[in-house]
JSON list of C-alpha atoms in Angstrom, two decimals:
[
{"chain": "B", "resi": 1, "resn": "UNK", "atom": "CA", "xyz": [-0.06, -0.13, 0.03]},
{"chain": "B", "resi": 2, "resn": "UNK", "atom": "CA", "xyz": [2.75, 2.45, 1.00]},
{"chain": "B", "resi": 3, "resn": "UNK", "atom": "CA", "xyz": [4.65, 1.57, -2.22]},
{"chain": "B", "resi": 4, "resn": "UNK", "atom": "CA", "xyz": [1.68, 2.30, -4.52]},
{"chain": "B", "resi": 5, "resn": "UNK", "atom": "CA", "xyz": [1.03, 5.49, -2.62]},
{"chain": "B", "resi": 6, "resn": "UNK", "atom": "CA", "xyz": [4.63, 6.62, -3.27]},
{"chain": "B", "resi": 7, "resn": "UNK", "atom": "CA", "xyz": [4.44, 5.72, -7.00]},
{"chain": "B", "resi": 8, "resn": "UNK", "atom": "CA", "xyz": [1.20, 7.58, -7.41]},
{"chain": "B", "resi": 9, "resn": "UNK", "atom": "CA", "xyz": [2.43, 10.68, -5.53]},
{"chain": "B", "resi": 10, "resn": "UNK", "atom": "CA", "xyz": [5.80, 10.90, -7.03]},
{"chain": "B", "resi": 11, "resn": "UNK", "atom": "CA", "xyz": [5.32, 10.13, -10.63]},
{"chain": "B", "resi": 12, "resn": "UNK", "atom": "CA", "xyz": [1.76, 11.15, -11.31]},
{"chain": "B", "resi": 13, "resn": "UNK", "atom": "CA", "xyz": [0.89, 13.71, -8.66]},
{"chain": "B", "resi": 14, "resn": "UNK", "atom": "CA", "xyz": [-1.87, 11.56, -7.27]},
{"chain": "B", "resi": 15, "resn": "UNK", "atom": "CA", "xyz": [-2.00, 11.54, -3.50]},
{"chain": "B", "resi": 16, "resn": "UNK", "atom": "CA", "xyz": [-4.02, 8.95, -1.33]},
{"chain": "B", "resi": 17, "resn": "UNK", "atom": "CA", "xyz": [-5.08, 10.70, 1.87]},
{"chain": "B", "resi": 18, "resn": "UNK", "atom": "CA", "xyz": [-6.72, 9.11, 4.97]},
{"chain": "B", "resi": 19, "resn": "UNK", "atom": "CA", "xyz": [-8.70, 11.81, 6.69]},
{"chain": "B", "resi": 20, "resn": "UNK", "atom": "CA", "xyz": [-8.27, 12.29, 10.44]},
{"chain": "B", "resi": 21, "resn": "UNK", "atom": "CA", "xyz": [-9.70, 14.68, 12.89]},
{"chain": "B", "resi": 22, "resn": "UNK", "atom": "CA", "xyz": [-10.07, 15.56, 16.45]},
{"chain": "B", "resi": 23, "resn": "UNK", "atom": "CA", "xyz": [-13.29, 14.67, 18.21]},
{"chain": "B", "resi": 24, "resn": "UNK", "atom": "CA", "xyz": [-14.91, 18.05, 19.67]},
{"chain": "B", "resi": 25, "resn": "UNK", "atom": "CA", "xyz": [-15.58, 16.40, 22.96]},
{"chain": "B", "resi": 26, "resn": "UNK", "atom": "CA", "xyz": [-12.14, 15.21, 23.35]},
{"chain": "B", "resi": 27, "resn": "UNK", "atom": "CA", "xyz": [-10.14, 18.13, 21.86]},
{"chain": "B", "resi": 28, "resn": "UNK", "atom": "CA", "xyz": [-8.93, 19.04, 25.14]},
{"chain": "B", "resi": 29, "resn": "UNK", "atom": "CA", "xyz": [-7.41, 15.56, 25.97]},
{"chain": "B", "resi": 30, "resn": "UNK", "atom": "CA", "xyz": [-5.83, 15.46, 22.46]},
{"chain": "B", "resi": 31, "resn": "UNK", "atom": "CA", "xyz": [-7.48, 12.20, 21.45]},
{"chain": "B", "resi": 32, "resn": "UNK", "atom": "CA", "xyz": [-7.46, 11.66, 17.76]},
{"chain": "B", "resi": 33, "resn": "UNK", "atom": "CA", "xyz": [-10.42, 9.86, 15.93]},
{"chain": "B", "resi": 34, "resn": "UNK", "atom": "CA", "xyz": [-10.73, 9.03, 12.27]},
{"chain": "B", "resi": 35, "resn": "UNK", "atom": "CA", "xyz": [-13.36, 11.10, 10.55]},
{"chain": "B", "resi": 36, "resn": "UNK", "atom": "CA", "xyz": [-16.41, 9.00, 9.45]},
{"chain": "B", "resi": 37, "resn": "UNK", "atom": "CA", "xyz": [-17.40, 9.40, 5.92]},
{"chain": "B", "resi": 38, "resn": "UNK", "atom": "CA", "xyz": [-20.38, 7.76, 4.14]},
{"chain": "B", "resi": 39, "resn": "UNK", "atom": "CA", "xyz": [-19.05, 5.69, 1.33]},
{"chain": "B", "resi": 40, "resn": "UNK", "atom": "CA", "xyz": [-20.98, 5.23, -1.78]},
{"chain": "B", "resi": 41, "resn": "UNK", "atom": "CA", "xyz": [-21.38, 1.75, -3.12]},
{"chain": "B", "resi": 42, "resn": "UNK", "atom": "CA", "xyz": [-19.54, 1.24, -6.44]},
{"chain": "B", "resi": 43, "resn": "UNK", "atom": "CA", "xyz": [-20.14, -1.44, -8.95]},
{"chain": "B", "resi": 44, "resn": "UNK", "atom": "CA", "xyz": [-17.19, -4.07, -8.93]},
{"chain": "B", "resi": 45, "resn": "UNK", "atom": "CA", "xyz": [-16.69, -3.58, -12.67]},
{"chain": "B", "resi": 46, "resn": "UNK", "atom": "CA", "xyz": [-16.09, 0.11, -12.19]},
{"chain": "B", "resi": 47, "resn": "UNK", "atom": "CA", "xyz": [-13.45, -0.33, -9.37]},
{"chain": "B", "resi": 48, "resn": "UNK", "atom": "CA", "xyz": [-9.91, 0.35, -10.21]},
{"chain": "B", "resi": 49, "resn": "UNK", "atom": "CA", "xyz": [-6.98, -1.39, -8.59]},
{"chain": "B", "resi": 50, "resn": "UNK", "atom": "CA", "xyz": [-3.86, 0.52, -7.73]},
{"chain": "B", "resi": 51, "resn": "UNK", "atom": "CA", "xyz": [-2.14, -1.18, -10.67]},
{"chain": "B", "resi": 52, "resn": "UNK", "atom": "CA", "xyz": [-4.80, -0.07, -12.99]},
{"chain": "B", "resi": 53, "resn": "UNK", "atom": "CA", "xyz": [-4.63, 3.53, -11.74]},
{"chain": "B", "resi": 54, "resn": "UNK", "atom": "CA", "xyz": [-0.98, 3.80, -12.25]},
{"chain": "B", "resi": 55, "resn": "UNK", "atom": "CA", "xyz": [-1.49, 2.29, -15.90]},
{"chain": "B", "resi": 56, "resn": "UNK", "atom": "CA", "xyz": [-4.33, 4.91, -16.58]},
{"chain": "B", "resi": 57, "resn": "UNK", "atom": "CA", "xyz": [-2.11, 7.64, -15.15]},
{"chain": "B", "resi": 58, "resn": "UNK", "atom": "CA", "xyz": [0.80, 6.66, -17.22]},
{"chain": "B", "resi": 59, "resn": "UNK", "atom": "CA", "xyz": [-1.36, 6.44, -20.33]},
{"chain": "B", "resi": 60, "resn": "UNK", "atom": "CA", "xyz": [-2.61, 9.98, -19.51]},
{"chain": "B", "resi": 61, "resn": "UNK", "atom": "CA", "xyz": [0.98, 11.29, -19.35]},
{"chain": "B", "resi": 62, "resn": "UNK", "atom": "CA", "xyz": [1.73, 9.70, -22.84]},
{"chain": "B", "resi": 63, "resn": "UNK", "atom": "CA", "xyz": [-1.33, 11.27, -24.34]},
{"chain": "B", "resi": 64, "resn": "UNK", "atom": "CA", "xyz": [-0.68, 14.64, -22.83]},
{"chain": "B", "resi": 65, "resn": "UNK", "atom": "CA", "xyz": [2.89, 14.63, -24.01]},
{"chain": "B", "resi": 66, "resn": "UNK", "atom": "CA", "xyz": [1.74, 13.75, -27.55]},
{"chain": "B", "resi": 67, "resn": "UNK", "atom": "CA", "xyz": [-0.77, 16.61, -27.57]},
{"chain": "B", "resi": 68, "resn": "UNK", "atom": "CA", "xyz": [1.56, 19.07, -26.11]},
{"chain": "B", "resi": 69, "resn": "UNK", "atom": "CA", "xyz": [4.21, 18.14, -28.81]},
{"chain": "B", "resi": 70, "resn": "UNK", "atom": "CA", "xyz": [1.57, 18.30, -31.58]},
{"chain": "B", "resi": 71, "resn": "UNK", "atom": "CA", "xyz": [0.70, 21.91, -30.70]},
{"chain": "B", "resi": 72, "resn": "UNK", "atom": "CA", "xyz": [4.38, 22.96, -30.07]},
{"chain": "B", "resi": 73, "resn": "UNK", "atom": "CA", "xyz": [5.07, 21.76, -33.83]},
{"chain": "B", "resi": 74, "resn": "UNK", "atom": "CA", "xyz": [2.25, 23.85, -34.82]},
{"chain": "B", "resi": 75, "resn": "UNK", "atom": "CA", "xyz": [3.41, 26.95, -33.05]},
{"chain": "B", "resi": 76, "resn": "UNK", "atom": "CA", "xyz": [6.95, 26.48, -33.96]},
{"chain": "B", "resi": 77, "resn": "UNK", "atom": "CA", "xyz": [6.33, 26.59, -37.67]},
{"chain": "B", "resi": 78, "resn": "UNK", "atom": "CA", "xyz": [3.57, 28.93, -37.93]},
{"chain": "B", "resi": 79, "resn": "UNK", "atom": "CA", "xyz": [4.19, 32.40, -39.62]},
{"chain": "B", "resi": 80, "resn": "UNK", "atom": "CA", "xyz": [1.04, 33.91, -38.05]},
{"chain": "B", "resi": 81, "resn": "UNK", "atom": "CA", "xyz": [0.98, 32.46, -34.48]},
{"chain": "B", "resi": 82, "resn": "UNK", "atom": "CA", "xyz": [4.75, 32.80, -33.78]},
{"chain": "B", "resi": 83, "resn": "UNK", "atom": "CA", "xyz": [6.30, 30.94, -30.80]},
{"chain": "B", "resi": 84, "resn": "UNK", "atom": "CA", "xyz": [6.99, 33.25, -27.80]},
{"chain": "B", "resi": 85, "resn": "UNK", "atom": "CA", "xyz": [8.32, 32.18, -24.34]},
{"chain": "B", "resi": 86, "resn": "UNK", "atom": "CA", "xyz": [5.01, 32.91, -22.69]},
{"chain": "B", "resi": 87, "resn": "UNK", "atom": "CA", "xyz": [3.02, 30.94, -25.27]},
{"chain": "B", "resi": 88, "resn": "UNK", "atom": "CA", "xyz": [5.48, 28.01, -24.85]},
{"chain": "B", "resi": 89, "resn": "UNK", "atom": "CA", "xyz": [5.43, 28.15, -20.98]},
{"chain": "B", "resi": 90, "resn": "UNK", "atom": "CA", "xyz": [1.57, 28.25, -21.16]},
{"chain": "B", "resi": 91, "resn": "UNK", "atom": "CA", "xyz": [1.48, 25.19, -23.46]},
{"chain": "B", "resi": 92, "resn": "UNK", "atom": "CA", "xyz": [3.74, 23.25, -21.10]},
{"chain": "B", "resi": 93, "resn": "UNK", "atom": "CA", "xyz": [1.59, 24.23, -18.16]},
{"chain": "B", "resi": 94, "resn": "UNK", "atom": "CA", "xyz": [-1.59, 23.19, -19.89]},
{"chain": "B", "resi": 95, "resn": "UNK", "atom": "CA", "xyz": [-0.58, 19.69, -20.47]},
{"chain": "B", "resi": 96, "resn": "UNK", "atom": "CA", "xyz": [1.92, 19.37, -17.70]},
{"chain": "B", "resi": 97, "resn": "UNK", "atom": "CA", "xyz": [3.39, 19.18, -15.18]},
{"chain": "B", "resi": 98, "resn": "UNK", "atom": "CA", "xyz": [4.21, 15.60, -15.83]},
{"chain": "B", "resi": 99, "resn": "UNK", "atom": "CA", "xyz": [5.49, 15.32, -19.53]},
{"chain": "B", "resi": 100, "resn": "UNK", "atom": "CA", "xyz": [7.77, 12.83, -20.98]},
{"chain": "B", "resi": 101, "resn": "UNK", "atom": "CA", "xyz": [10.23, 15.43, -22.12]},
{"chain": "B", "resi": 102, "resn": "UNK", "atom": "CA", "xyz": [13.13, 13.17, -22.58]},
{"chain": "B", "resi": 103, "resn": "UNK", "atom": "CA", "xyz": [11.39, 10.50, -24.68]},
{"chain": "B", "resi": 104, "resn": "UNK", "atom": "CA", "xyz": [10.73, 10.48, -28.24]},
{"chain": "B", "resi": 105, "resn": "UNK", "atom": "CA", "xyz": [7.19, 11.06, -29.31]},
{"chain": "B", "resi": 106, "resn": "UNK", "atom": "CA", "xyz": [5.31, 8.63, -31.67]},
{"chain": "B", "resi": 107, "resn": "UNK", "atom": "CA", "xyz": [6.61, 10.41, -34.63]},
{"chain": "B", "resi": 108, "resn": "UNK", "atom": "CA", "xyz": [10.21, 10.14, -33.50]},
{"chain": "B", "resi": 109, "resn": "UNK", "atom": "CA", "xyz": [10.68, 13.92, -32.34]},
{"chain": "B", "resi": 110, "resn": "UNK", "atom": "CA", "xyz": [11.73, 15.36, -29.19]},
{"chain": "B", "resi": 111, "resn": "UNK", "atom": "CA", "xyz": [10.69, 18.89, -27.50]},
{"chain": "B", "resi": 112, "resn": "UNK", "atom": "CA", "xyz": [14.25, 20.22, -27.32]},
{"chain": "B", "resi": 113, "resn": "UNK", "atom": "CA", "xyz": [14.92, 19.76, -31.03]},
{"chain": "B", "resi": 114, "resn": "UNK", "atom": "CA", "xyz": [11.69, 21.00, -32.13]},
{"chain": "B", "resi": 115, "resn": "UNK", "atom": "CA", "xyz": [12.28, 24.16, -30.30]},
{"chain": "B", "resi": 116, "resn": "UNK", "atom": "CA", "xyz": [15.57, 24.44, -31.83]},
{"chain": "B", "resi": 117, "resn": "UNK", "atom": "CA", "xyz": [13.81, 24.03, -35.32]},
{"chain": "B", "resi": 118, "resn": "UNK", "atom": "CA", "xyz": [11.43, 26.83, -34.61]},
{"chain": "B", "resi": 119, "resn": "UNK", "atom": "CA", "xyz": [10.67, 29.14, -37.60]},
{"chain": "B", "resi": 120, "resn": "UNK", "atom": "CA", "xyz": [9.80, 32.85, -37.94]},
{"chain": "B", "resi": 121, "resn": "UNK", "atom": "CA", "xyz": [11.29, 33.74, -34.50]},
{"chain": "B", "resi": 122, "resn": "UNK", "atom": "CA", "xyz": [14.31, 35.29, -33.15]},
{"chain": "B", "resi": 123, "resn": "UNK", "atom": "CA", "xyz": [17.14, 33.34, -31.71]},
{"chain": "B", "resi": 124, "resn": "UNK", "atom": "CA", "xyz": [16.75, 35.00, -28.33]},
{"chain": "B", "resi": 125, "resn": "UNK", "atom": "CA", "xyz": [13.16, 33.42, -28.27]},
{"chain": "B", "resi": 126, "resn": "UNK", "atom": "CA", "xyz": [14.70, 30.02, -29.09]},
{"chain": "B", "resi": 127, "resn": "UNK", "atom": "CA", "xyz": [17.32, 30.30, -26.39]},
{"chain": "B", "resi": 128, "resn": "UNK", "atom": "CA", "xyz": [14.73, 31.17, -23.74]},
{"chain": "B", "resi": 129, "resn": "UNK", "atom": "CA", "xyz": [12.50, 28.20, -24.67]},
{"chain": "B", "resi": 130, "resn": "UNK", "atom": "CA", "xyz": [15.47, 25.97, -24.56]},
{"chain": "B", "resi": 131, "resn": "UNK", "atom": "CA", "xyz": [16.47, 27.30, -21.03]},
{"chain": "B", "resi": 132, "resn": "UNK", "atom": "CA", "xyz": [12.86, 26.43, -19.89]},
{"chain": "B", "resi": 133, "resn": "UNK", "atom": "CA", "xyz": [12.89, 22.96, -21.03]},
{"chain": "B", "resi": 134, "resn": "UNK", "atom": "CA", "xyz": [16.59, 22.40, -19.69]},
{"chain": "B", "resi": 135, "resn": "UNK", "atom": "CA", "xyz": [16.35, 24.21, -16.35]},
{"chain": "B", "resi": 136, "resn": "UNK", "atom": "CA", "xyz": [12.83, 23.69, -15.41]},
{"chain": "B", "resi": 137, "resn": "UNK", "atom": "CA", "xyz": [11.74, 20.31, -17.09]},
{"chain": "B", "resi": 138, "resn": "UNK", "atom": "CA", "xyz": [15.12, 18.70, -16.80]},
{"chain": "B", "resi": 139, "resn": "UNK", "atom": "CA", "xyz": [15.40, 18.17, -20.65]},
{"chain": "B", "resi": 140, "resn": "UNK", "atom": "CA", "xyz": [18.42, 16.03, -21.89]},
{"chain": "B", "resi": 141, "resn": "UNK", "atom": "CA", "xyz": [20.62, 17.38, -24.38]},
{"chain": "B", "resi": 142, "resn": "UNK", "atom": "CA", "xyz": [21.66, 14.09, -25.46]},
{"chain": "B", "resi": 143, "resn": "UNK", "atom": "CA", "xyz": [18.45, 12.62, -26.78]},
{"chain": "B", "resi": 144, "resn": "UNK", "atom": "CA", "xyz": [18.18, 12.68, -30.64]},
{"chain": "B", "resi": 145, "resn": "UNK", "atom": "CA", "xyz": [15.24, 12.41, -32.83]},
{"chain": "B", "resi": 146, "resn": "UNK", "atom": "CA", "xyz": [14.51, 9.47, -35.06]},
{"chain": "B", "resi": 147, "resn": "UNK", "atom": "CA", "xyz": [11.66, 10.59, -37.31]},
{"chain": "B", "resi": 148, "resn": "UNK", "atom": "CA", "xyz": [12.89, 8.36, -40.14]},
{"chain": "B", "resi": 149, "resn": "UNK", "atom": "CA", "xyz": [15.51, 5.70, -40.59]},
{"chain": "B", "resi": 150, "resn": "UNK", "atom": "CA", "xyz": [17.55, 8.26, -42.46]},
{"chain": "B", "resi": 151, "resn": "UNK", "atom": "CA", "xyz": [17.27, 11.20, -40.18]},
{"chain": "B", "resi": 152, "resn": "UNK", "atom": "CA", "xyz": [18.43, 11.72, -36.48]},
{"chain": "B", "resi": 153, "resn": "UNK", "atom": "CA", "xyz": [19.27, 14.86, -35.03]},
{"chain": "B", "resi": 154, "resn": "UNK", "atom": "CA", "xyz": [20.56, 16.42, -31.68]},
{"chain": "B", "resi": 155, "resn": "UNK", "atom": "CA", "xyz": [19.70, 19.85, -30.55]},
{"chain": "B", "resi": 156, "resn": "UNK", "atom": "CA", "xyz": [23.31, 20.85, -30.87]},
{"chain": "B", "resi": 157, "resn": "UNK", "atom": "CA", "xyz": [23.35, 19.85, -34.57]},
{"chain": "B", "resi": 158, "resn": "UNK", "atom": "CA", "xyz": [20.18, 21.82, -35.41]},
{"chain": "B", "resi": 159, "resn": "UNK", "atom": "CA", "xyz": [21.41, 24.93, -33.62]},
{"chain": "B", "resi": 160, "resn": "UNK", "atom": "CA", "xyz": [24.86, 24.73, -35.25]},
{"chain": "B", "resi": 161, "resn": "UNK", "atom": "CA", "xyz": [23.41, 24.20, -38.88]},
{"chain": "B", "resi": 162, "resn": "UNK", "atom": "CA", "xyz": [20.99, 27.05, -38.38]},
{"chain": "B", "resi": 163, "resn": "UNK", "atom": "CA", "xyz": [23.76, 29.31, -37.19]},
{"chain": "B", "resi": 164, "resn": "UNK", "atom": "CA", "xyz": [22.54, 30.21, -33.53]},
{"chain": "B", "resi": 165, "resn": "UNK", "atom": "CA", "xyz": [25.55, 30.96, -31.64]},
{"chain": "B", "resi": 166, "resn": "UNK", "atom": "CA", "xyz": [23.93, 31.87, -28.34]},
{"chain": "B", "resi": 167, "resn": "UNK", "atom": "CA", "xyz": [21.86, 28.39, -28.32]},
{"chain": "B", "resi": 168, "resn": "UNK", "atom": "CA", "xyz": [25.13, 26.62, -29.44]},
{"chain": "B", "resi": 169, "resn": "UNK", "atom": "CA", "xyz": [27.19, 28.16, -26.50]},
{"chain": "B", "resi": 170, "resn": "UNK", "atom": "CA", "xyz": [24.36, 27.28, -24.04]},
{"chain": "B", "resi": 171, "resn": "UNK", "atom": "CA", "xyz": [24.01, 23.69, -25.10]},
{"chain": "B", "resi": 172, "resn": "UNK", "atom": "CA", "xyz": [27.94, 23.21, -24.92]},
{"chain": "B", "resi": 173, "resn": "UNK", "atom": "CA", "xyz": [28.04, 24.63, -21.47]},
{"chain": "B", "resi": 174, "resn": "UNK", "atom": "CA", "xyz": [25.04, 22.92, -19.98]},
{"chain": "B", "resi": 175, "resn": "UNK", "atom": "CA", "xyz": [24.63, 19.23, -19.08]},
{"chain": "B", "resi": 176, "resn": "UNK", "atom": "CA", "xyz": [21.62, 16.86, -19.50]},
{"chain": "B", "resi": 177, "resn": "UNK", "atom": "CA", "xyz": [19.33, 19.04, -17.09]},
{"chain": "B", "resi": 178, "resn": "UNK", "atom": "CA", "xyz": [20.78, 17.31, -13.85]},
{"chain": "B", "resi": 179, "resn": "UNK", "atom": "CA", "xyz": [22.58, 20.31, -12.34]},
{"chain": "B", "resi": 180, "resn": "UNK", "atom": "CA", "xyz": [24.94, 20.80, -15.47]},
{"chain": "B", "resi": 181, "resn": "UNK", "atom": "CA", "xyz": [27.36, 18.11, -14.39]},
{"chain": "B", "resi": 182, "resn": "UNK", "atom": "CA", "xyz": [27.83, 16.64, -17.84]},
{"chain": "B", "resi": 183, "resn": "UNK", "atom": "CA", "xyz": [28.43, 18.88, -20.79]},
{"chain": "B", "resi": 184, "resn": "UNK", "atom": "CA", "xyz": [27.02, 18.22, -24.35]},
{"chain": "B", "resi": 185, "resn": "UNK", "atom": "CA", "xyz": [29.51, 16.23, -26.27]},
{"chain": "B", "resi": 186, "resn": "UNK", "atom": "CA", "xyz": [30.43, 18.35, -29.60]},
{"chain": "B", "resi": 187, "resn": "UNK", "atom": "CA", "xyz": [31.18, 15.18, -31.73]},
{"chain": "B", "resi": 188, "resn": "UNK", "atom": "CA", "xyz": [27.75, 13.57, -31.28]},
{"chain": "B", "resi": 189, "resn": "UNK", "atom": "CA", "xyz": [26.82, 12.65, -35.09]},
{"chain": "B", "resi": 190, "resn": "UNK", "atom": "CA", "xyz": [23.55, 13.31, -36.86]},
{"chain": "B", "resi": 191, "resn": "UNK", "atom": "CA", "xyz": [22.03, 12.76, -40.25]},
{"chain": "B", "resi": 192, "resn": "UNK", "atom": "CA", "xyz": [19.85, 15.50, -41.54]},
{"chain": "B", "resi": 193, "resn": "UNK", "atom": "CA", "xyz": [18.81, 17.90, -44.16]},
{"chain": "B", "resi": 194, "resn": "UNK", "atom": "CA", "xyz": [18.85, 21.76, -43.73]},
{"chain": "B", "resi": 195, "resn": "UNK", "atom": "CA", "xyz": [17.53, 24.63, -45.92]},
{"chain": "B", "resi": 196, "resn": "UNK", "atom": "CA", "xyz": [20.06, 27.40, -46.84]},
{"chain": "B", "resi": 197, "resn": "UNK", "atom": "CA", "xyz": [19.62, 30.84, -45.72]},
{"chain": "B", "resi": 198, "resn": "UNK", "atom": "CA", "xyz": [20.60, 32.37, -49.02]},
{"chain": "B", "resi": 199, "resn": "UNK", "atom": "CA", "xyz": [18.57, 30.17, -51.18]},
{"chain": "B", "resi": 200, "resn": "UNK", "atom": "CA", "xyz": [15.42, 28.89, -49.28]},
{"chain": "B", "resi": 201, "resn": "UNK", "atom": "CA", "xyz": [14.49, 26.29, -51.98]},
{"chain": "B", "resi": 202, "resn": "UNK", "atom": "CA", "xyz": [17.92, 24.56, -51.67]},
{"chain": "B", "resi": 203, "resn": "UNK", "atom": "CA", "xyz": [18.63, 21.94, -48.99]},
{"chain": "B", "resi": 204, "resn": "UNK", "atom": "CA", "xyz": [21.88, 20.46, -47.90]},
{"chain": "B", "resi": 205, "resn": "UNK", "atom": "CA", "xyz": [22.10, 16.97, -46.49]},
{"chain": "B", "resi": 206, "resn": "UNK", "atom": "CA", "xyz": [24.87, 15.53, -44.32]},
{"chain": "B", "resi": 207, "resn": "UNK", "atom": "CA", "xyz": [25.16, 11.94, -43.18]},
{"chain": "B", "resi": 208, "resn": "UNK", "atom": "CA", "xyz": [26.66, 10.92, -40.04]},
{"chain": "B", "resi": 209, "resn": "UNK", "atom": "CA", "xyz": [28.24, 14.29, -39.27]},
{"chain": "B", "resi": 210, "resn": "UNK", "atom": "CA", "xyz": [29.22, 15.99, -36.24]},
{"chain": "B", "resi": 211, "resn": "UNK", "atom": "CA", "xyz": [27.82, 19.52, -35.39]},
{"chain": "B", "resi": 212, "resn": "UNK", "atom": "CA", "xyz": [30.99, 21.18, -36.74]},
{"chain": "B", "resi": 213, "resn": "UNK", "atom": "CA", "xyz": [30.93, 19.38, -39.79]},
{"chain": "B", "resi": 214, "resn": "UNK", "atom": "CA", "xyz": [27.25, 20.35, -40.41]},
{"chain": "B", "resi": 215, "resn": "UNK", "atom": "CA", "xyz": [28.12, 23.99, -39.65]},
{"chain": "B", "resi": 216, "resn": "UNK", "atom": "CA", "xyz": [31.15, 24.07, -42.17]},
{"chain": "B", "resi": 217, "resn": "UNK", "atom": "CA", "xyz": [29.19, 22.28, -44.94]},
{"chain": "B", "resi": 218, "resn": "UNK", "atom": "CA", "xyz": [26.30, 24.64, -44.60]},
{"chain": "B", "resi": 219, "resn": "UNK", "atom": "CA", "xyz": [28.82, 27.49, -44.56]},
{"chain": "B", "resi": 220, "resn": "UNK", "atom": "CA", "xyz": [30.47, 26.34, -47.84]},
{"chain": "B", "resi": 221, "resn": "UNK", "atom": "CA", "xyz": [27.04, 25.98, -49.58]},
{"chain": "B", "resi": 222, "resn": "UNK", "atom": "CA", "xyz": [26.07, 29.42, -48.52]},
{"chain": "B", "resi": 223, "resn": "UNK", "atom": "CA", "xyz": [29.25, 30.80, -49.91]},
{"chain": "B", "resi": 224, "resn": "UNK", "atom": "CA", "xyz": [28.53, 29.12, -53.18]},
{"chain": "B", "resi": 225, "resn": "UNK", "atom": "CA", "xyz": [25.18, 30.76, -53.27]},
{"chain": "B", "resi": 226, "resn": "UNK", "atom": "CA", "xyz": [26.71, 34.42, -52.84]},
{"chain": "B", "resi": 227, "resn": "UNK", "atom": "CA", "xyz": [26.32, 35.09, -48.96]},
{"chain": "B", "resi": 228, "resn": "UNK", "atom": "CA", "xyz": [28.55, 37.81, -47.57]},
{"chain": "B", "resi": 229, "resn": "UNK", "atom": "CA", "xyz": [30.73, 37.62, -44.47]},
{"chain": "B", "resi": 230, "resn": "UNK", "atom": "CA", "xyz": [28.24, 39.66, -42.59]},
{"chain": "B", "resi": 231, "resn": "UNK", "atom": "CA", "xyz": [25.48, 37.23, -43.31]},
{"chain": "B", "resi": 232, "resn": "UNK", "atom": "CA", "xyz": [27.92, 34.40, -42.23]},
{"chain": "B", "resi": 233, "resn": "UNK", "atom": "CA", "xyz": [28.88, 35.85, -38.94]},
{"chain": "B", "resi": 234, "resn": "UNK", "atom": "CA", "xyz": [26.65, 34.00, -36.74]},
{"chain": "B", "resi": 235, "resn": "UNK", "atom": "CA", "xyz": [27.43, 30.70, -38.44]},
{"chain": "B", "resi": 236, "resn": "UNK", "atom": "CA", "xyz": [31.10, 31.64, -38.05]},
{"chain": "B", "resi": 237, "resn": "UNK", "atom": "CA", "xyz": [30.63, 32.13, -34.25]},
{"chain": "B", "resi": 238, "resn": "UNK", "atom": "CA", "xyz": [29.04, 28.62, -33.95]},
{"chain": "B", "resi": 239, "resn": "UNK", "atom": "CA", "xyz": [32.00, 27.02, -35.87]},
{"chain": "B", "resi": 240, "resn": "UNK", "atom": "CA", "xyz": [34.40, 28.92, -33.38]},
{"chain": "B", "resi": 241, "resn": "UNK", "atom": "CA", "xyz": [32.49, 27.68, -30.29]},
{"chain": "B", "resi": 242, "resn": "UNK", "atom": "CA", "xyz": [32.43, 24.07, -31.61]},
{"chain": "B", "resi": 243, "resn": "UNK", "atom": "CA", "xyz": [36.07, 24.02, -32.42]},
{"chain": "B", "resi": 244, "resn": "UNK", "atom": "CA", "xyz": [37.02, 25.35, -28.86]},
{"chain": "B", "resi": 245, "resn": "UNK", "atom": "CA", "xyz": [34.68, 22.66, -27.19]},
{"chain": "B", "resi": 246, "resn": "UNK", "atom": "CA", "xyz": [36.32, 20.04, -29.22]},
{"chain": "B", "resi": 247, "resn": "UNK", "atom": "CA", "xyz": [39.91, 21.04, -28.27]},
{"chain": "B", "resi": 248, "resn": "UNK", "atom": "CA", "xyz": [38.76, 21.10, -24.68]},
{"chain": "B", "resi": 249, "resn": "UNK", "atom": "CA", "xyz": [37.94, 17.54, -24.95]}
]
């Protein structure tokens, strides 16, 4: 009984309470009596065991996570309803607080990677949302997506390929959400395809490449499309941060 109470309380926020109260006539003596409550008879078919309740709670957490991720994807790629930190926090609060942030969804995506892929928003907004996931929800920086057999990405790879230096610096500095004890490894490989900034209809694919290799490949392709040094300054910062992190390793 105590074990199931602990599971329900810690994992799913359900608390089993046995009500107790003081008898009015014996309040002065400190005698404690259990409060009598009238219990309604329930059909045996409707009764749920503790194991069934845990399973139901677990299924609810999974469903809430899937719904939250679905609306995150819509918000992250919408040109009209742009993602903001307040909208993102409200979304997590609405379907939380218990979400499977560090598990891939049914489509193979992760919250952290999807935030890093957000379109039509400033880099500062992406950074703030990443900070919320890592610092408040314990998001792991090491969980990669697996949306197809030929595509898997880490948050650092996405941030590097998109040229977001503040996000790259944050990911390199912080750990897996457990107090920042383990830094994000800069040589974790990914396979993905990204659009060029200079030519939005053209994409570049890298297979089994590190974030640094992704950033360098994207930079070379941007130069071929006529990108200027000013347009490449953020991408160059990402490359410098990644090189410095590799040298430290």
